[in-house]
PDB file of C-alpha atoms in Angstrom:
ATOM      1  CA  GLY A   1       4.055  -7.401  16.320  1.00 67.00           C
ATOM      2  CA  GLN A   2       3.808  -8.712  12.811  1.00 70.00           C
ATOM      3  CA  GLN A   3       6.642  -7.732  10.481  1.00 85.00           C
ATOM      4  CA  VAL A   4       6.974  -8.219   6.755  1.00 91.00           C
ATOM      5  CA  MET A   5      10.506  -7.991   5.425  1.00 93.00           C
ATOM      6  CA  GLN A   6      11.229  -7.599   1.748  1.00 95.00           C
ATOM      7  CA  ILE A   7      14.551  -8.020  -0.057  1.00 96.00           C
ATOM      8  CA  PRO A   8      16.375  -6.697  -1.896  1.00 96.00           C
ATOM      9  CA  GLN A   9      15.684  -3.013  -1.375  1.00 94.00           C
ATOM     10  CA  TYR A  10      16.923  -2.181  -4.882  1.00 95.00           C
ATOM     11  CA  GLN A  11      17.763  -4.203  -7.986  1.00 97.00           C
ATOM     12  CA  HIS A  12      19.368  -3.022 -11.198  1.00 98.00           C
ATOM     13  CA  VAL A  13      19.033  -5.360 -14.176  1.00 98.00           C
ATOM     14  CA  GLN A  14      19.773  -5.276 -17.873  1.00 98.00           C
ATOM     15  CA  GLU A  15      16.682  -5.575 -20.039  1.00 98.00           C
ATOM     16  CA  GLY A  16      16.062  -9.255 -20.718  1.00 98.00           C
ATOM     17  CA  GLU A  17      17.476 -10.448 -17.391  1.00 98.00           C
ATOM     18  CA  ASP A  18      15.316 -12.079 -14.767  1.00 98.00           C
ATOM     19  CA  PHE A  19      14.365 -10.476 -11.457  1.00 98.00           C
ATOM     20  CA  THR A  20      13.144 -11.854  -8.138  1.00 98.00           C
ATOM     21  CA  THR A  21      11.974 -10.141  -4.966  1.00 98.00           C
ATOM     22  CA  TYR A  22      11.397 -11.997  -1.703  1.00 98.00           C
ATOM     23  CA  CYS A  23       9.013 -11.379   1.130  1.00 97.00           C
ATOM     24  CA  ASN A  24       9.300 -12.893   4.624  1.00 97.00           C
ATOM     25  CA  SER A  25       6.922 -12.623   7.537  1.00 94.00           C
ATOM     26  CA  SER A  26       7.618 -13.140  11.213  1.00 89.00           C
ATOM     27  CA  THR A  27       4.203 -14.787  11.570  1.00 90.00           C
ATOM     28  CA  THR A  28       1.988 -17.085   9.545  1.00 92.00           C
ATOM     29  CA  LEU A  29      -0.069 -15.216   6.988  1.00 93.00           C
ATOM     30  CA  SER A  30      -3.642 -15.841   5.895  1.00 92.00           C
ATOM     31  CA  ASN A  31      -2.857 -14.305   2.517  1.00 94.00           C
ATOM     32  CA  ILE A  32      -0.174 -12.424   0.625  1.00 96.00           C
ATOM     33  CA  GLN A  33      -0.788  -9.675  -1.882  1.00 97.00           C
ATOM     34  CA  TRP A  34       1.542  -8.082  -4.404  1.00 98.00           C
ATOM     35  CA  TYR A  35       1.372  -4.530  -5.696  1.00 98.00           C
ATOM     36  CA  LYS A  36       3.318  -2.521  -8.256  1.00 98.00           C
ATOM     37  CA  GLN A  37       3.967   1.200  -8.004  1.00 97.00           C
ATOM     38  CA  ARG A  38       5.313   2.948 -11.073  1.00 97.00           C
ATOM     39  CA  PRO A  39       7.555   5.987 -10.497  1.00 94.00           C
ATOM     40  CA  GLY A  40       5.316   8.911  -9.605  1.00 92.00           C
ATOM     41  CA  GLY A  41       2.275   6.646  -9.340  1.00 95.00           C
ATOM     42  CA  HIS A  42       0.336   4.838  -6.686  1.00 96.00           C
ATOM     43  CA  PRO A  43       0.371   1.142  -5.735  1.00 97.00           C
ATOM     44  CA  VAL A  44      -1.705  -1.046  -8.020  1.00 97.00           C
ATOM     45  CA  PHE A  45      -2.913  -4.465  -6.934  1.00 97.00           C
ATOM     46  CA  LEU A  46      -1.426  -7.338  -8.939  1.00 98.00           C
ATOM     47  CA  ILE A  47      -2.475 -10.570  -7.253  1.00 98.00           C
ATOM     48  CA  GLN A  48      -3.434 -12.334  -4.042  1.00 96.00           C
ATOM     49  CA  LEU A  49      -2.276 -15.784  -2.912  1.00 97.00           C
ATOM     50  CA  VAL A  50      -4.118 -17.691  -0.218  1.00 95.00           C
ATOM     51  CA  LYS A  51      -3.142 -21.362  -0.257  1.00 96.00           C
ATOM     52  CA  SER A  52       0.019 -22.940   1.094  1.00 97.00           C
ATOM     53  CA  GLY A  53       2.457 -23.598  -1.764  1.00 97.00           C
ATOM     54  CA  GLU A  54       0.306 -21.709  -4.259  1.00 97.00           C
ATOM     55  CA  VAL A  55       1.872 -20.583  -7.537  1.00 98.00           C
ATOM     56  CA  LYS A  56       0.201 -18.134  -9.899  1.00 98.00           C
ATOM     57  CA  LYS A  57       1.373 -16.658 -13.174  1.00 98.00           C
ATOM     58  CA  GLN A  58       0.567 -13.445 -14.981  1.00 97.00           C
ATOM     59  CA  LYS A  59       2.393 -13.459 -18.324  1.00 97.00           C
ATOM     60  CA  ARG A  60       6.077 -13.026 -17.370  1.00 98.00           C
ATOM     61  CA  LEU A  61       5.337 -12.696 -13.630  1.00 98.00           C
ATOM     62  CA  THR A  62       5.320 -15.740 -11.347  1.00 98.00           C
ATOM     63  CA  PHE A  63       4.118 -15.471  -7.765  1.00 98.00           C
ATOM     64  CA  GLN A  64       4.704 -18.093  -5.073  1.00 98.00           C
ATOM     65  CA  PHE A  65       3.411 -18.526  -1.542  1.00 98.00           C
ATOM     66  CA  GLY A  66       5.550 -20.670   0.724  1.00 97.00           C
ATOM     67  CA  GLU A  67       4.453 -23.963   2.209  1.00 96.00           C
ATOM     68  CA  ALA A  68       4.541 -22.517   5.711  1.00 95.00           C
ATOM     69  CA  LYS A  69       2.673 -19.386   4.556  1.00 95.00           C
ATOM     70  CA  LYS A  70       5.415 -17.174   5.954  1.00 95.00           C
ATOM     71  CA  ASN A  71       7.198 -16.220   2.753  1.00 96.00           C
ATOM     72  CA  SER A  72       6.504 -15.336  -0.833  1.00 98.00           C
ATOM     73  CA  SER A  73       8.329 -14.391  -3.997  1.00 98.00           C
ATOM     74  CA  LEU A  74       7.701 -12.549  -7.235  1.00 98.00           C
ATOM     75  CA  HIS A  75       9.784 -13.539 -10.235  1.00 98.00           C
ATOM     76  CA  ILE A  76       9.846 -11.626 -13.500  1.00 98.00           C
ATOM     77  CA  THR A  77      11.220 -13.434 -16.534  1.00 98.00           C
ATOM     78  CA  ALA A  78      13.038 -11.422 -19.204  1.00 98.00           C
ATOM     79  CA  THR A  79      12.463  -7.978 -17.760  1.00 98.00           C
ATOM     80  CA  GLN A  80      11.330  -5.103 -19.932  1.00 98.00           C
ATOM     81  CA  THR A  81      11.613  -1.359 -19.372  1.00 97.00           C
ATOM     82  CA  THR A  82       7.895  -1.307 -18.608  1.00 97.00           C
ATOM     83  CA  ASP A  83       8.612  -3.399 -15.496  1.00 98.00           C
ATOM     84  CA  VAL A  84      10.358  -0.529 -13.722  1.00 98.00           C
ATOM     85  CA  GLY A  85       8.855   0.505 -10.428  1.00 97.00           C
ATOM     86  CA  THR A  86       8.570  -0.632  -6.840  1.00 97.00           C
ATOM     87  CA  TYR A  87       7.052  -3.994  -6.008  1.00 98.00           C
ATOM     88  CA  PHE A  88       5.403  -4.376  -2.619  1.00 97.00           C
ATOM     89  CA  CYS A  89       4.225  -7.470  -0.842  1.00 97.00           C
ATOM     90  CA  ALA A  90       1.527  -7.190   1.792  1.00 95.00           C
ATOM     91  CA  GLY A  91       0.500  -9.880   4.225  1.00 92.00           C
ATOM     92  CA  ARG A  92      -2.405 -10.372   6.550  1.00 88.00           C
ATOM     93  CA  ASP A  93      -1.678 -12.000   9.887  1.00 79.00           C
ATOM     94  CA  THR A  94      -3.840 -15.062  10.552  1.00 76.00           C
ATOM     95  CA  GLY A  95      -4.668 -13.739  13.989  1.00 71.00           C
ATOM     96  CA  GLY A  96      -5.469 -10.179  13.016  1.00 66.00           C
ATOM     97  CA  PHE A  97      -7.270  -8.082  10.500  1.00 70.00           C
ATOM     98  CA  LYS A  98      -4.564  -5.694   9.418  1.00 79.00           C
ATOM     99  CA  THR A  99      -2.574  -6.025   6.228  1.00 87.00           C
ATOM    100  CA  ILE A 100       1.085  -5.140   6.672  1.00 89.00           C
ATOM    101  CA  PHE A 101       3.141  -3.925   3.737  1.00 91.00           C
ATOM    102  CA  GLY A 102       6.766  -4.720   3.115  1.00 92.00           C
ATOM    103  CA  ALA A 103       9.123  -1.815   2.378  1.00 92.00           C
ATOM    104  CA  GLY A 104       9.201  -2.700  -1.302  1.00 94.00           C
ATOM    105  CA  THR A 105      11.837  -3.601  -3.884  1.00 96.00           C
ATOM    106  CA  ARG A 106      12.630  -0.950  -6.419  1.00 96.00           C
ATOM    107  CA  LEU A 107      13.442  -2.370  -9.858  1.00 98.00           C
ATOM    108  CA  PHE A 108      15.552  -0.475 -12.372  1.00 98.00           C
ATOM    109  CA  VAL A 109      15.783  -1.853 -15.910  1.00 98.00           C
ATOM    110  CA  LYS A 110      18.499  -0.679 -18.251  1.00 96.00           C
ATOM    111  CA  ALA A 111      17.700  -0.875 -21.958  1.00 93.00           C
TER     112      ALA A 111
ATOM    113  CA  ASP B   1     -13.236   0.118 -12.414  1.00 71.00           C
ATOM    114  CA  VAL B   2     -12.774   1.145  -8.806  1.00 70.00           C
ATOM    115  CA  LYS B   3     -12.050   4.788  -8.446  1.00 91.00           C
ATOM    116  CA  VAL B   4     -10.458   6.324  -5.379  1.00 96.00           C
ATOM    117  CA  THR B   5      -9.966  10.059  -5.477  1.00 96.00           C
ATOM    118  CA  GLN B   6      -8.087  12.349  -3.137  1.00 97.00           C
ATOM    119  CA  SER B   7      -8.819  16.022  -2.745  1.00 91.00           C
ATOM    120  CA  SER B   8      -5.374  17.352  -3.618  1.00 92.00           C
ATOM    121  CA  ARG B   9      -2.258  16.065  -5.388  1.00 95.00           C
ATOM    122  CA  TYR B  10      -0.002  18.633  -3.739  1.00 97.00           C
ATOM    123  CA  LEU B  11      -0.482  20.622  -0.557  1.00 97.00           C
ATOM    124  CA  VAL B  12       1.745  23.059   1.301  1.00 98.00           C
ATOM    125  CA  LYS B  13       0.870  23.994   4.873  1.00 97.00           C
ATOM    126  CA  ARG B  14       2.532  25.817   7.713  1.00 98.00           C
ATOM    127  CA  THR B  15       3.524  24.314  11.039  1.00 98.00           C
ATOM    128  CA  GLY B  16       0.626  24.363  13.469  1.00 97.00           C
ATOM    129  CA  GLU B  17      -2.107  24.502  10.832  1.00 97.00           C
ATOM    130  CA  LYS B  18      -5.011  22.073  10.900  1.00 97.00           C
ATOM    131  CA  VAL B  19      -4.973  20.013   7.704  1.00 97.00           C
ATOM    132  CA  PHE B  20      -7.787  17.999   6.140  1.00 97.00           C
ATOM    133  CA  LEU B  21      -7.122  15.331   3.525  1.00 98.00           C
ATOM    134  CA  GLU B  22     -10.196  13.942   1.836  1.00 97.00           C
ATOM    135  CA  CYS B  23     -10.668  10.585   0.150  1.00 97.00           C
ATOM    136  CA  VAL B  24     -13.686   9.340  -1.770  1.00 97.00           C
ATOM    137  CA  GLN B  25     -14.318   5.907  -3.286  1.00 97.00           C
ATOM    138  CA  ASP B  26     -17.117   5.026  -5.655  1.00 94.00           C
ATOM    139  CA  MET B  27     -17.382   1.242  -5.216  1.00 92.00           C
ATOM    140  CA  ASP B  28     -19.341   0.945  -1.982  1.00 93.00           C
ATOM    141  CA  HIS B  29     -16.364  -0.575  -0.194  1.00 94.00           C
ATOM    142  CA  GLU B  30     -16.666  -1.217   3.525  1.00 93.00           C
ATOM    143  CA  ASN B  31     -12.994  -0.755   4.341  1.00 94.00           C
ATOM    144  CA  MET B  32     -10.919   2.377   3.898  1.00 96.00           C
ATOM    145  CA  PHE B  33      -7.334   3.154   4.858  1.00 97.00           C
ATOM    146  CA  TRP B  34      -4.889   5.998   5.241  1.00 98.00           C
ATOM    147  CA  TYR B  35      -1.178   5.393   4.758  1.00 97.00           C
ATOM    148  CA  ARG B  36       1.870   7.556   4.605  1.00 97.00           C
ATOM    149  CA  GLN B  37       4.733   6.662   2.321  1.00 96.00           C
ATOM    150  CA  ASP B  38       8.293   7.743   2.981  1.00 93.00           C
ATOM    151  CA  PRO B  39      11.461   6.672   1.125  1.00 87.00           C
ATOM    152  CA  GLY B  40      12.864   3.434   2.492  1.00 81.00           C
ATOM    153  CA  LEU B  41       9.963   2.939   4.909  1.00 84.00           C
ATOM    154  CA  GLY B  42       7.318   1.643   2.538  1.00 87.00           C
ATOM    155  CA  LEU B  43       3.660   2.118   3.364  1.00 93.00           C
ATOM    156  CA  ARG B  44       2.783   2.703   6.997  1.00 93.00           C
ATOM    157  CA  LEU B  45      -0.806   2.452   8.143  1.00 93.00           C
ATOM    158  CA  ILE B  46      -2.114   5.485  10.018  1.00 96.00           C
ATOM    159  CA  TYR B  47      -5.794   4.634  10.503  1.00 96.00           C
ATOM    160  CA  PHE B  48      -8.392   2.423   8.923  1.00 94.00           C
ATOM    161  CA  SER B  49     -12.147   2.118   9.008  1.00 95.00           C
ATOM    162  CA  TYR B  50     -14.294  -0.955   8.403  1.00 92.00           C
ATOM    163  CA  ASP B  51     -17.653   0.801   8.566  1.00 91.00           C
ATOM    164  CA  VAL B  52     -19.269   4.198   8.805  1.00 92.00           C
ATOM    165  CA  LYS B  53     -18.338   5.968  12.035  1.00 88.00           C
ATOM    166  CA  MET B  54     -15.915   3.139  12.911  1.00 91.00           C
ATOM    167  CA  LYS B  55     -12.191   3.684  13.069  1.00 94.00           C
ATOM    168  CA  GLU B  56      -9.150   1.759  14.202  1.00 93.00           C
ATOM    169  CA  LYS B  57      -5.626   2.944  14.863  1.00 94.00           C
ATOM    170  CA  GLY B  58      -2.922   1.700  12.596  1.00 92.00           C
ATOM    171  CA  ASP B  59       0.779   1.607  13.319  1.00 90.00           C
ATOM    172  CA  ILE B  60       1.467   5.356  13.438  1.00 94.00           C
ATOM    173  CA  PRO B  61      -1.719   7.197  14.554  1.00 96.00           C
ATOM    174  CA  GLU B  62      -0.002   9.838  16.692  1.00 96.00           C
ATOM    175  CA  GLY B  63      -0.708  13.354  15.484  1.00 96.00           C
ATOM    176  CA  TYR B  64      -3.579  12.234  13.235  1.00 98.00           C
ATOM    177  CA  SER B  65      -7.295  11.675  13.516  1.00 97.00           C
ATOM    178  CA  VAL B  66      -9.905  10.469  11.037  1.00 97.00           C
ATOM    179  CA  SER B  67     -13.556  10.857  10.258  1.00 97.00           C
ATOM    180  CA  ARG B  68     -15.935   8.584   8.381  1.00 96.00           C
ATOM    181  CA  GLU B  69     -19.411  10.054   8.357  1.00 94.00           C
ATOM    182  CA  LYS B  70     -20.401   8.500   5.025  1.00 95.00           C
ATOM    183  CA  LYS B  71     -19.421   5.152   3.561  1.00 95.00           C
ATOM    184  CA  GLU B  72     -17.731   6.620   0.508  1.00 96.00           C
ATOM    185  CA  ARG B  73     -15.681   9.267   2.310  1.00 97.00           C
ATOM    186  CA  PHE B  74     -12.762   8.917   4.703  1.00 97.00           C
ATOM    187  CA  SER B  75     -10.979  12.015   5.959  1.00 97.00           C
ATOM    188  CA  LEU B  76      -7.558  12.303   7.534  1.00 98.00           C
ATOM    189  CA  ILE B  77      -6.990  15.223   9.886  1.00 98.00           C
ATOM    190  CA  LEU B  78      -3.697  16.594  11.064  1.00 97.00           C
ATOM    191  CA  GLU B  79      -4.673  18.489  14.186  1.00 94.00           C
ATOM    192  CA  SER B  80      -1.524  20.637  14.272  1.00 97.00           C
ATOM    193  CA  ALA B  81       0.772  19.993  11.349  1.00 97.00           C
ATOM    194  CA  SER B  82       4.454  19.503  12.034  1.00 98.00           C
ATOM    195  CA  THR B  83       7.422  19.282   9.687  1.00 98.00           C
ATOM    196  CA  ASN B  84       7.848  15.562  10.375  1.00 97.00           C
ATOM    197  CA  GLN B  85       4.441  15.024   8.813  1.00 98.00           C
ATOM    198  CA  THR B  86       5.783  16.060   5.435  1.00 98.00           C
ATOM    199  CA  SER B  87       5.095  12.965   3.356  1.00 98.00           C
ATOM    200  CA  MET B  88       3.072  11.298   0.622  1.00 97.00           C
ATOM    201  CA  TYR B  89      -0.376  10.335   1.942  1.00 98.00           C
ATOM    202  CA  LEU B  90      -2.212   7.507   0.239  1.00 98.00           C
ATOM    203  CA  CYS B  91      -5.821   6.548   0.722  1.00 98.00           C
ATOM    204  CA  ALA B  92      -7.097   3.078  -0.161  1.00 97.00           C
ATOM    205  CA  SER B  93     -10.325   1.126  -0.084  1.00 96.00           C
ATOM    206  CA  SER B  94     -11.059  -2.583  -0.030  1.00 94.00           C
ATOM    207  CA  PRO B  95     -14.230  -4.603  -0.597  1.00 91.00           C
ATOM    208  CA  ARG B  96     -13.505  -7.036   2.221  1.00 84.00           C
ATOM    209  CA  SER B  97     -11.417  -7.399   5.350  1.00 83.00           C
ATOM    210  CA  GLY B  98      -7.931  -8.501   4.316  1.00 83.00           C
ATOM    211  CA  GLY B  99      -8.786  -8.166   0.641  1.00 88.00           C
ATOM    212  CA  GLU B 100      -7.080  -6.338  -2.173  1.00 92.00           C
ATOM    213  CA  GLN B 101      -6.718  -2.605  -1.769  1.00 95.00           C
ATOM    214  CA  TYR B 102      -7.332   0.086  -4.342  1.00 96.00           C
ATOM    215  CA  PHE B 103      -5.287   3.212  -3.917  1.00 97.00           C
ATOM    216  CA  GLY B 104      -5.920   6.836  -4.718  1.00 97.00           C
ATOM    217  CA  PRO B 105      -3.324   8.956  -6.537  1.00 97.00           C
ATOM    218  CA  GLY B 106      -1.865  10.308  -3.285  1.00 97.00           C
ATOM    219  CA  THR B 107      -1.416  13.735  -1.744  1.00 97.00           C
ATOM    220  CA  ARG B 108       2.114  15.048  -1.363  1.00 97.00           C
ATOM    221  CA  LEU B 109       1.988  17.209   1.752  1.00 98.00           C
ATOM    222  CA  THR B 110       4.763  19.625   2.629  1.00 98.00           C
ATOM    223  CA  VAL B 111       4.737  21.274   6.046  1.00 98.00           C
ATOM    224  CA  THR B 112       7.010  24.291   6.344  1.00 97.00           C
TER     225      THR B 112
END
């Protein structure tokens, strides 16, 4: 079945450093979504990418969808303490109607 | 703003009890989901529903059932709670198939 792998599992950074999390699917995706979950909170939708090679930006966050629509990345420039939390990718298989979540990357930011 | 509410933030039940977790959304969304979240395992889909009275099994439906009698409400039922069902349960809704999901605050269930 469809699998969505996300790496790394954890990342510790110094405030001001950059951060990237990667998402890889075993199958071609019709879309990829990214969510952020603050400690003690619930996942909050950030963005959805649909097109091959698509790049979208939200302030310091840059999201990419691979050309083959099987991988994606989230890059945060100059992290801040407010960026702490777990970032999840979620992909929908082109042949199905379920969205599968990756296990998430937990980001720690040291001030 | 989409609002998804869950009946309890914390719940403690005994092994063998029947447990009901309720979820309500106020945005007329067609699709609703139940997930459980465990450390290191991410979000795992238990059941979802794309319409009233319709339900589909997710990846880990064993030991659970669901009910969707009204569009805004999606209930998760643990027929006979077991300790391995101790987890955080998250409900979500979505306006379209494969679209963005809006999550409730979660219910942390402990089964003793």
